[in-house]
């Protein structure tokens, strides 16, 4: 389990490094470089628009790679998704700016961002199921939480490189070539991830399904027919997690630097310190989920998110580094109270034969609802006015309340060891 969890964590960290480095670049430099004819606000909105495309393509990646995972195995998904995301990310670092090739520059950016999201849409399902379907029932949340630490590590790597480059280079050099370095580094990281995953075994649950001839022929059709309500509920339930994370990691970064005059180095440092603590808290929350259940932790995280949005915006608006850090940290601790748990919760909600498609589709549809729109909506709501952007706080609070209602409609799935083993067995083939 340690080797499996470690390989899942490393691979997820690499893929999210690829995904997050684009978000940081969108907040800091992509607007003026690829949309120079726009006003500063419109350029930032346009850059966040290309950022959002990655979320739109993630459910499509869930369908594409989910079909592979449910029909041919979880293991192939891990290789194909990482390879696609890594190649697309390296290519982003090679795209000439608007000043060199004109309108083709943002178009290429859009296409490559779409491919990034497509790969990441498959990564989560493969990595989570690799650990969840190998893990013992009484420690499933703990072992499944390791892939959920990967996004924190990927974020810290992406922003750490950006922070070092922005601090060590002149502004002209950073905008000229420095911002491209993290994208180029993605190629080497992807090669490491592929090497680590080369020796991983297929999950026991899929092998049993395959041996019994019970793999799904058309998993998306089965999910749409039999589990559509569950997909919608899980997407709505997880939307607040995406909204919270990308509000503090992407919108807040742009708002702090452009509106409040806080240096990008200070903002990145505040966000990174909070994300580091969030990652460290992940396995501890997962242990609680193995003891008390998945649903109570998710409900508590939603309620905390709803209550914290107004204080978070107020603390951010002070422009004081310590208060900014505390505001972001409170939001991320509420976020991880839910997202440390969902890697075990979602697979348990779906039957094994369509689990790769169903769990990943619900997870990534939540990204469209919460992650894709939040930087755009928050940027628009915070435009103008000298006071705190209370509209952003209201928007995030509403999202949290909607998610709370969706979690309330989902069942508890905390299994006993015997019950989990019975559910893991494939059904006998019909005559």
Short mmCIF file of C-alpha atoms in Angstrom, two decimals:
data_model
loop_
_atom_site.label_atom_id
_atom_site.label_comp_id
_atom_site.label_asym_id
_atom_site.label_seq_id
_atom_site.Cartn_x
_atom_site.Cartn_y
_atom_site.Cartn_z
CA UNK A 1 0.00 0.00 0.00
CA UNK A 2 2.85 2.40 0.73
CA UNK A 3 4.34 1.93 -2.73
CA UNK A 4 0.96 2.21 -4.44
CA UNK A 5 -0.03 5.30 -2.47
CA UNK A 6 3.37 6.89 -3.11
CA UNK A 7 3.15 6.33 -6.86
CA UNK A 8 -0.38 7.75 -6.93
CA UNK A 9 0.70 10.78 -4.92
CA UNK A 10 3.71 11.52 -7.13
CA UNK A 11 1.75 11.15 -10.35
CA UNK A 12 -1.11 13.31 -9.12
CA UNK A 13 1.36 15.94 -7.88
CA UNK A 14 2.99 16.09 -11.32
CA UNK A 15 -0.29 16.40 -13.18
CA UNK A 16 -1.55 19.11 -10.84
CA UNK A 17 1.79 20.90 -11.12
CA UNK A 18 1.06 21.10 -14.85
CA UNK A 19 -2.48 22.33 -14.22
CA UNK A 20 -1.69 24.83 -11.45
CA UNK A 21 1.30 26.45 -13.12
CA UNK A 22 -1.07 27.63 -15.83
CA UNK A 23 -3.39 29.19 -13.25
CA UNK A 24 -0.52 31.11 -11.64
CA UNK A 25 0.71 32.28 -15.03
CA UNK A 26 -2.83 33.36 -15.94
CA UNK A 27 -3.01 35.49 -12.79
CA UNK A 28 0.42 37.06 -13.27
CA UNK A 29 1.47 37.35 -16.92
CA UNK A 30 -0.74 35.73 -19.57
CA UNK A 31 -3.18 38.65 -19.87
CA UNK A 32 -0.72 41.30 -21.16
CA UNK A 33 1.33 38.77 -23.18
CA UNK A 34 -1.51 37.05 -25.02
CA UNK A 35 -4.29 39.66 -24.86
CA UNK A 36 -2.39 42.97 -25.12
CA UNK A 37 -5.18 44.81 -26.93
CA UNK A 38 -7.51 44.36 -23.95
CA UNK A 39 -7.74 46.58 -20.90
CA UNK A 40 -5.98 45.19 -17.78
CA UNK A 41 -9.28 43.89 -16.36
CA UNK A 42 -10.42 42.43 -19.68
CA UNK A 43 -7.01 40.85 -20.22
CA UNK A 44 -7.17 39.16 -16.83
CA UNK A 45 -10.69 37.94 -17.55
CA UNK A 46 -9.57 36.59 -20.94
CA UNK A 47 -6.61 34.79 -19.35
CA UNK A 48 -8.95 33.27 -16.75
CA UNK A 49 -11.22 32.29 -19.65
CA UNK A 50 -8.48 30.12 -21.12
CA UNK A 51 -7.88 28.83 -17.58
CA UNK A 52 -11.56 27.83 -17.38
CA UNK A 53 -11.33 25.79 -20.61
CA UNK A 54 -9.21 23.26 -18.73
CA UNK A 55 -12.12 22.64 -16.38
CA UNK A 56 -14.62 22.31 -19.21
CA UNK A 57 -12.52 19.58 -20.82
CA UNK A 58 -12.00 17.65 -17.58
CA UNK A 59 -15.44 15.94 -17.66
CA UNK A 60 -14.70 14.93 -21.25
CA UNK A 61 -11.45 13.43 -19.99
CA UNK A 62 -13.47 11.59 -17.35
CA UNK A 63 -15.67 10.07 -20.03
CA UNK A 64 -12.76 9.17 -22.34
CA UNK A 65 -10.41 7.75 -19.72
CA UNK A 66 -13.27 6.44 -17.59
CA UNK A 67 -14.29 4.24 -20.51
CA UNK A 68 -10.74 2.90 -20.66
CA UNK A 69 -10.60 2.41 -16.89
CA UNK A 70 -13.92 0.59 -16.59
CA UNK A 71 -13.47 -1.53 -19.70
CA UNK A 72 -9.73 -2.24 -19.86
CA UNK A 73 -8.39 -1.45 -16.38
CA UNK A 74 -7.35 1.38 -14.10
CA UNK A 75 -3.63 0.99 -14.86
CA UNK A 76 -3.66 2.15 -18.54
CA UNK A 77 -5.42 5.36 -17.48
CA UNK A 78 -2.46 6.33 -15.29
CA UNK A 79 -0.03 6.27 -18.21
CA UNK A 80 -2.16 7.86 -20.93
CA UNK A 81 -3.44 10.74 -18.80
CA UNK A 82 0.01 11.68 -17.49
CA UNK A 83 1.56 11.54 -20.96
CA UNK A 84 -1.15 13.77 -22.48
CA UNK A 85 -1.02 16.38 -19.72
CA UNK A 86 2.78 16.52 -19.70
CA UNK A 87 3.08 17.00 -23.47
CA UNK A 88 0.40 19.72 -23.51
CA UNK A 89 2.07 21.58 -20.65
CA UNK A 90 5.50 21.59 -22.32
CA UNK A 91 3.87 22.89 -25.48
CA UNK A 92 2.29 25.82 -23.56
CA UNK A 93 5.79 26.94 -22.64
CA UNK A 94 6.72 27.04 -26.33
CA UNK A 95 3.77 29.10 -27.64
CA UNK A 96 4.90 32.49 -29.05
CA UNK A 97 3.12 35.55 -27.66
CA UNK A 98 0.53 37.73 -29.39
CA UNK A 99 3.25 40.17 -30.43
CA UNK A 100 4.93 37.41 -32.49
CA UNK A 101 2.12 35.44 -34.15
CA UNK A 102 -0.98 37.52 -33.42
CA UNK A 103 -4.35 35.89 -32.81
CA UNK A 104 -2.89 32.41 -33.29
CA UNK A 105 -1.17 32.76 -29.88
CA UNK A 106 -4.31 32.78 -27.69
CA UNK A 107 -5.91 30.16 -29.96
CA UNK A 108 -2.99 27.79 -29.41
CA UNK A 109 -3.12 28.54 -25.70
CA UNK A 110 -6.80 27.61 -25.67
CA UNK A 111 -6.24 24.30 -27.48
CA UNK A 112 -3.37 23.25 -25.23
CA UNK A 113 -5.28 24.19 -22.09
CA UNK A 114 -8.14 22.01 -23.36
CA UNK A 115 -5.72 19.06 -23.71
CA UNK A 116 -4.33 19.69 -20.22
CA UNK A 117 -7.81 19.41 -18.75
CA UNK A 118 -8.57 16.32 -20.83
CA UNK A 119 -5.59 14.52 -19.32
CA UNK A 120 -6.28 15.67 -15.78
CA UNK A 121 -9.89 14.52 -16.09
CA UNK A 122 -8.63 10.96 -16.41
CA UNK A 123 -5.81 11.21 -13.87
CA UNK A 124 -7.93 11.63 -10.76
CA UNK A 125 -10.11 8.56 -11.37
CA UNK A 126 -7.18 6.30 -12.17
CA UNK A 127 -4.99 7.42 -9.26
CA UNK A 128 -7.76 7.34 -6.66
CA UNK A 129 -9.10 3.95 -7.71
CA UNK A 130 -5.61 2.51 -7.69
CA UNK A 131 -5.40 3.14 -3.94
CA UNK A 132 -9.08 2.85 -3.00
CA UNK A 133 -9.52 -0.57 -4.60
CA UNK A 134 -6.32 -1.96 -3.07
CA UNK A 135 -6.86 -0.50 0.42
CA UNK A 136 -8.28 -2.42 3.39
CA UNK A 137 -11.79 -1.28 4.24
CA UNK A 138 -10.97 0.09 7.68
CA UNK A 139 -8.16 2.31 6.31
CA UNK A 140 -9.57 3.18 2.90
CA UNK A 141 -9.99 6.90 3.55
CA UNK A 142 -6.44 7.14 4.88
CA UNK A 143 -4.76 5.40 1.93
CA UNK A 144 -7.04 7.13 -0.59
CA UNK A 145 -6.10 10.51 0.85
CA UNK A 146 -2.55 10.26 -0.52
CA UNK A 147 -3.56 11.16 -4.09
CA UNK A 148 -5.41 14.11 -2.52
CA UNK A 149 -2.10 15.37 -1.10
CA UNK A 150 -0.77 15.45 -4.67
CA UNK A 151 -2.60 18.66 -5.63
CA UNK A 152 -1.06 20.47 -2.64
CA UNK A 153 2.43 19.31 -3.63
CA UNK A 154 1.79 20.19 -7.27
CA UNK A 155 0.59 23.64 -6.26
CA UNK A 156 3.64 24.22 -4.05
CA UNK A 157 6.01 23.10 -6.79
CA UNK A 158 4.32 25.24 -9.43
CA UNK A 159 4.14 28.35 -7.30
CA UNK A 160 7.53 27.76 -5.70
CA UNK A 161 9.17 27.80 -9.12
CA UNK A 162 7.15 30.86 -10.13
CA UNK A 163 8.05 32.59 -6.87
CA UNK A 164 11.76 31.88 -7.30
CA UNK A 165 11.71 33.09 -10.90
CA UNK A 166 9.71 36.24 -10.20
CA UNK A 167 11.97 37.11 -7.26
CA UNK A 168 15.25 36.24 -8.99
CA UNK A 169 14.63 37.77 -12.39
CA UNK A 170 13.88 41.27 -13.50
CA UNK A 171 10.26 41.93 -14.44
CA UNK A 172 11.28 42.16 -18.11
CA UNK A 173 13.10 38.81 -18.05
CA UNK A 174 10.27 37.10 -16.17
CA UNK A 175 7.72 38.29 -18.73
CA UNK A 176 10.04 37.49 -21.63
CA UNK A 177 11.07 33.90 -20.82
CA UNK A 178 11.06 33.23 -17.06
CA UNK A 179 7.38 32.30 -16.87
CA UNK A 180 7.98 29.55 -19.46
CA UNK A 181 10.51 27.60 -17.36
CA UNK A 182 7.93 25.73 -15.19
CA UNK A 183 6.10 24.59 -18.33
CA UNK A 184 9.32 23.21 -19.81
CA UNK A 185 10.14 21.46 -16.53
CA UNK A 186 6.86 19.54 -16.83
CA UNK A 187 8.43 17.27 -19.43
CA UNK A 188 11.08 15.97 -17.01
CA UNK A 189 8.51 15.56 -14.23
CA UNK A 190 6.18 13.58 -16.52
CA UNK A 191 9.03 11.21 -17.43
CA UNK A 192 9.68 10.58 -13.71
CA UNK A 193 5.99 9.90 -13.12
CA UNK A 194 5.76 7.43 -16.00
CA UNK A 195 8.80 5.57 -14.69
CA UNK A 196 7.31 5.29 -11.20
CA UNK A 197 4.01 3.97 -12.54
CA UNK A 198 5.54 1.36 -14.83
CA UNK A 199 5.56 -1.37 -12.15
CA UNK A 200 2.10 -0.85 -10.66
CA UNK A 201 -0.35 -3.74 -10.60
CA UNK A 202 -3.99 -3.67 -11.68
CA UNK A 203 -6.53 -3.41 -8.85
CA UNK A 204 -8.03 -6.63 -7.42
CA UNK A 205 -11.59 -5.44 -7.93
CA UNK A 206 -11.10 -4.83 -11.64
CA UNK A 207 -9.32 -8.18 -12.07
CA UNK A 208 -12.30 -9.95 -10.47
CA UNK A 209 -14.74 -8.11 -12.69
CA UNK A 210 -12.71 -8.91 -15.77
CA UNK A 211 -12.34 -12.59 -14.86
CA UNK A 212 -16.10 -12.85 -14.35
CA UNK A 213 -16.86 -11.10 -17.64
CA UNK A 214 -18.64 -8.28 -15.81
CA UNK A 215 -16.78 -5.24 -17.10
CA UNK A 216 -19.01 -2.52 -18.52
CA UNK A 217 -19.33 -2.43 -22.29
CA UNK A 218 -20.58 1.15 -22.35
CA UNK A 219 -19.89 2.65 -18.90
CA UNK A 220 -21.07 6.16 -19.78
CA UNK A 221 -24.44 4.82 -20.94
CA UNK A 222 -24.82 2.86 -17.69
CA UNK A 223 -23.90 5.88 -15.60
CA UNK A 224 -26.34 8.10 -17.53
CA UNK A 225 -29.12 5.54 -17.19
CA UNK A 226 -28.67 4.28 -13.64
CA UNK A 227 -26.57 6.87 -11.77
CA UNK A 228 -27.40 10.28 -13.27
CA UNK A 229 -28.88 11.57 -10.03
CA UNK A 230 -25.79 10.49 -8.09
CA UNK A 231 -23.51 12.21 -10.61
CA UNK A 232 -25.42 15.48 -10.28
CA UNK A 233 -25.47 15.30 -6.48
CA UNK A 234 -21.74 14.60 -6.23
CA UNK A 235 -20.96 17.39 -8.70
CA UNK A 236 -23.07 19.86 -6.73
CA UNK A 237 -21.64 18.67 -3.42
CA UNK A 238 -18.01 19.12 -4.47
CA UNK A 239 -18.50 22.46 -6.26
CA UNK A 240 -17.76 24.44 -3.09
CA UNK A 241 -14.36 22.78 -2.74
CA UNK A 242 -13.30 23.88 -6.20
CA UNK A 243 -14.80 27.34 -5.73
CA UNK A 244 -12.96 27.84 -2.45
CA UNK A 245 -9.60 26.57 -3.64
CA UNK A 246 -9.52 28.56 -6.87
CA UNK A 247 -10.88 31.67 -5.18
CA UNK A 248 -7.89 31.76 -2.84
CA UNK A 249 -5.23 30.36 -5.19
CA UNK A 250 -6.11 32.18 -8.42
CA UNK A 251 -8.58 35.05 -7.97
CA UNK A 252 -7.07 36.22 -4.66
CA UNK A 253 -3.61 36.22 -6.25
CA UNK A 254 -4.77 38.52 -9.04
CA UNK A 255 -6.88 40.68 -6.69
CA UNK A 256 -4.07 41.13 -4.20
CA UNK A 257 -1.48 42.12 -6.77
CA UNK A 258 -3.63 44.22 -9.11
CA UNK A 259 -6.15 45.87 -6.76
CA UNK A 260 -4.46 45.95 -3.36
CA UNK A 261 -0.91 46.55 -4.54
CA UNK A 262 0.53 43.59 -2.63
CA UNK A 263 3.63 42.20 -4.33
CA UNK A 264 3.25 38.91 -6.17
CA UNK A 265 6.01 37.46 -3.98
CA UNK A 266 4.06 38.21 -0.79
CA UNK A 267 0.79 36.88 -2.21
CA UNK A 268 2.39 33.68 -3.48
CA UNK A 269 4.10 33.15 -0.13
CA UNK A 270 0.81 33.55 1.78
CA UNK A 271 -1.04 31.13 -0.48
CA UNK A 272 1.81 28.59 -0.49
CA UNK A 273 2.13 28.56 3.30
CA UNK A 274 -1.61 27.92 3.65
CA UNK A 275 -1.55 25.17 1.00
CA UNK A 276 1.39 23.48 2.77
CA UNK A 277 -0.61 23.28 6.00
CA UNK A 278 -3.64 22.06 4.06
CA UNK A 279 -1.58 19.23 2.58
CA UNK A 280 -0.17 18.29 5.98
CA UNK A 281 -3.70 18.14 7.45
CA UNK A 282 -5.05 15.82 4.73
CA UNK A 283 -4.18 12.39 6.20
CA UNK A 284 -5.30 13.43 9.68
CA UNK A 285 -8.75 14.35 8.37
CA UNK A 286 -8.86 11.05 6.47
CA UNK A 287 -8.20 9.12 9.70
CA UNK A 288 -11.25 10.82 11.21
CA UNK A 289 -13.30 9.77 8.19
CA UNK A 290 -12.30 6.12 8.73
CA UNK A 291 -13.53 6.41 12.29
CA UNK A 292 -16.59 8.67 12.11
CA UNK A 293 -17.72 8.37 8.50
CA UNK A 294 -17.38 10.26 5.23
CA UNK A 295 -20.58 12.29 5.21
CA UNK A 296 -20.20 14.02 8.62
CA UNK A 297 -16.78 15.37 7.64
CA UNK A 298 -18.11 16.63 4.31
CA UNK A 299 -21.08 18.36 5.96
CA UNK A 300 -18.76 19.98 8.52
CA UNK A 301 -16.44 21.25 5.77
CA UNK A 302 -19.36 22.75 3.83
CA UNK A 303 -20.77 24.49 6.88
CA UNK A 304 -17.34 25.88 7.78
CA UNK A 305 -16.91 27.17 4.23
CA UNK A 306 -20.24 28.98 4.32
CA UNK A 307 -19.37 30.63 7.64
CA UNK A 308 -15.81 31.62 6.67
CA UNK A 309 -16.30 33.38 3.32
CA UNK A 310 -17.13 36.82 4.74
CA UNK A 311 -14.22 36.80 7.24
CA UNK A 312 -11.90 35.57 4.50
CA UNK A 313 -12.73 38.46 2.17
CA UNK A 314 -12.42 40.96 5.02
CA UNK A 315 -8.99 39.60 6.00
CA UNK A 316 -7.81 39.59 2.38
CA UNK A 317 -8.86 43.22 1.90
CA UNK A 318 -6.61 44.40 4.75
CA UNK A 319 -3.59 43.78 2.47
CA UNK A 320 -1.62 42.71 5.54
CA UNK A 321 0.35 39.52 4.88
CA UNK A 322 -0.40 37.78 8.18
CA UNK A 323 -4.13 38.47 7.93
CA UNK A 324 -4.19 37.43 4.28
CA UNK A 325 -2.53 34.16 5.28
CA UNK A 326 -5.06 33.53 8.07
CA UNK A 327 -8.00 34.22 5.77
CA UNK A 328 -6.69 31.81 3.15
CA UNK A 329 -5.74 29.16 5.71
CA UNK A 330 -9.23 29.10 7.23
CA UNK A 331 -10.78 28.60 3.80
CA UNK A 332 -8.37 25.81 2.85
CA UNK A 333 -8.84 23.93 6.12
CA UNK A 334 -12.59 23.94 5.50
CA UNK A 335 -11.91 22.78 1.94
CA UNK A 336 -9.68 19.86 2.93
CA UNK A 337 -12.19 18.67 5.54
CA UNK A 338 -14.25 17.64 2.51
CA UNK A 339 -11.62 16.83 -0.09
CA UNK A 340 -9.47 14.59 2.12
CA UNK A 341 -12.52 12.33 2.31
CA UNK A 342 -13.93 12.27 -1.23
CA UNK A 343 -11.24 9.97 -2.65
CA UNK A 344 -12.77 7.18 -0.56
CA UNK A 345 -16.34 8.50 -0.56
CA UNK A 346 -16.93 8.79 -4.31
CA UNK A 347 -15.65 5.30 -5.26
CA UNK A 348 -17.81 3.80 -2.50
CA UNK A 349 -20.89 5.55 -3.89
CA UNK A 350 -20.54 3.90 -7.33
CA UNK A 351 -20.64 0.20 -8.18
CA UNK A 352 -17.25 -1.19 -9.33
CA UNK A 353 -18.15 -1.80 -12.99
CA UNK A 354 -18.76 1.92 -13.69
CA UNK A 355 -16.76 3.41 -10.84
CA UNK A 356 -13.96 4.94 -12.93
CA UNK A 357 -16.44 6.81 -15.13
CA UNK A 358 -19.02 7.75 -12.49
CA UNK A 359 -16.72 8.92 -9.70
CA UNK A 360 -14.42 10.87 -12.03
CA UNK A 361 -17.34 12.44 -13.92
CA UNK A 362 -18.98 13.71 -10.72
CA UNK A 363 -15.64 14.99 -9.43
CA UNK A 364 -14.74 16.85 -12.63
CA UNK A 365 -18.21 18.24 -13.31
CA UNK A 366 -17.82 19.90 -9.91
CA UNK A 367 -14.70 21.54 -11.32
CA UNK A 368 -16.77 23.14 -14.08
CA UNK A 369 -19.36 24.39 -11.59
CA UNK A 370 -16.92 25.60 -8.97
CA UNK A 371 -13.44 25.95 -10.43
CA UNK A 372 -13.99 27.20 -13.97
CA UNK A 373 -16.40 29.98 -13.12
CA UNK A 374 -15.06 31.23 -9.80
CA UNK A 375 -12.01 33.25 -10.98
CA UNK A 376 -14.11 34.88 -13.72
CA UNK A 377 -17.15 35.63 -11.53
CA UNK A 378 -15.02 36.79 -8.60
CA UNK A 379 -12.92 39.08 -10.82
CA UNK A 380 -16.09 40.66 -12.24
CA UNK A 381 -17.70 41.03 -8.80
CA UNK A 382 -14.60 42.64 -7.30
CA UNK A 383 -14.21 45.27 -10.04
CA UNK A 384 -14.73 48.81 -8.78
CA UNK A 385 -15.36 50.19 -5.32
CA UNK A 386 -12.91 50.86 -2.54
CA UNK A 387 -14.37 48.51 0.05
CA UNK A 388 -14.03 44.76 0.44
CA UNK A 389 -15.56 42.72 -2.42
CA UNK A 390 -18.55 41.46 -0.49
CA UNK A 391 -20.11 40.19 -3.71
CA UNK A 392 -17.37 37.56 -3.88
CA UNK A 393 -18.10 36.49 -0.30
CA UNK A 394 -21.83 36.25 -1.08
CA UNK A 395 -21.18 34.19 -4.21
CA UNK A 396 -18.93 31.72 -2.38
CA UNK A 397 -21.38 31.45 0.52
CA UNK A 398 -24.23 30.57 -1.84
CA UNK A 399 -22.09 27.89 -3.52
CA UNK A 400 -21.26 26.45 -0.08
CA UNK A 401 -24.93 26.29 0.89
CA UNK A 402 -25.87 24.54 -2.35
CA UNK A 403 -23.11 21.99 -1.76
CA UNK A 404 -24.28 21.50 1.81
CA UNK A 405 -27.73 20.60 0.52
CA UNK A 406 -26.28 18.11 -1.96
CA UNK A 407 -24.15 16.40 0.69
CA UNK A 408 -27.22 16.15 2.92
CA UNK A 409 -28.93 14.08 0.20
CA UNK A 410 -26.03 11.63 -0.20
CA UNK A 411 -25.84 8.45 1.91
CA UNK A 412 -23.10 7.43 4.32
CA UNK A 413 -20.76 4.77 2.91
CA UNK A 414 -18.41 3.95 5.83
CA UNK A 415 -18.08 0.17 5.45
CA UNK A 416 -17.35 -2.59 7.88
CA UNK A 417 -14.59 -4.84 6.64
CA UNK A 418 -16.97 -7.72 5.90
CA UNK A 419 -19.52 -5.47 4.24
CA UNK A 420 -16.90 -3.88 2.03
CA UNK A 421 -15.57 -7.27 0.96
CA UNK A 422 -19.03 -8.44 -0.01
CA UNK A 423 -19.64 -5.31 -2.09
CA UNK A 424 -16.25 -5.68 -3.78
CA UNK A 425 -17.18 -9.10 -5.19
CA UNK A 426 -18.45 -8.95 -8.79
CA UNK A 427 -21.99 -10.08 -9.42
CA UNK A 428 -22.36 -13.44 -11.14
CA UNK A 429 -22.86 -13.23 -14.89
CA UNK A 430 -26.46 -13.57 -15.92
CA UNK A 431 -27.48 -16.64 -17.91
#
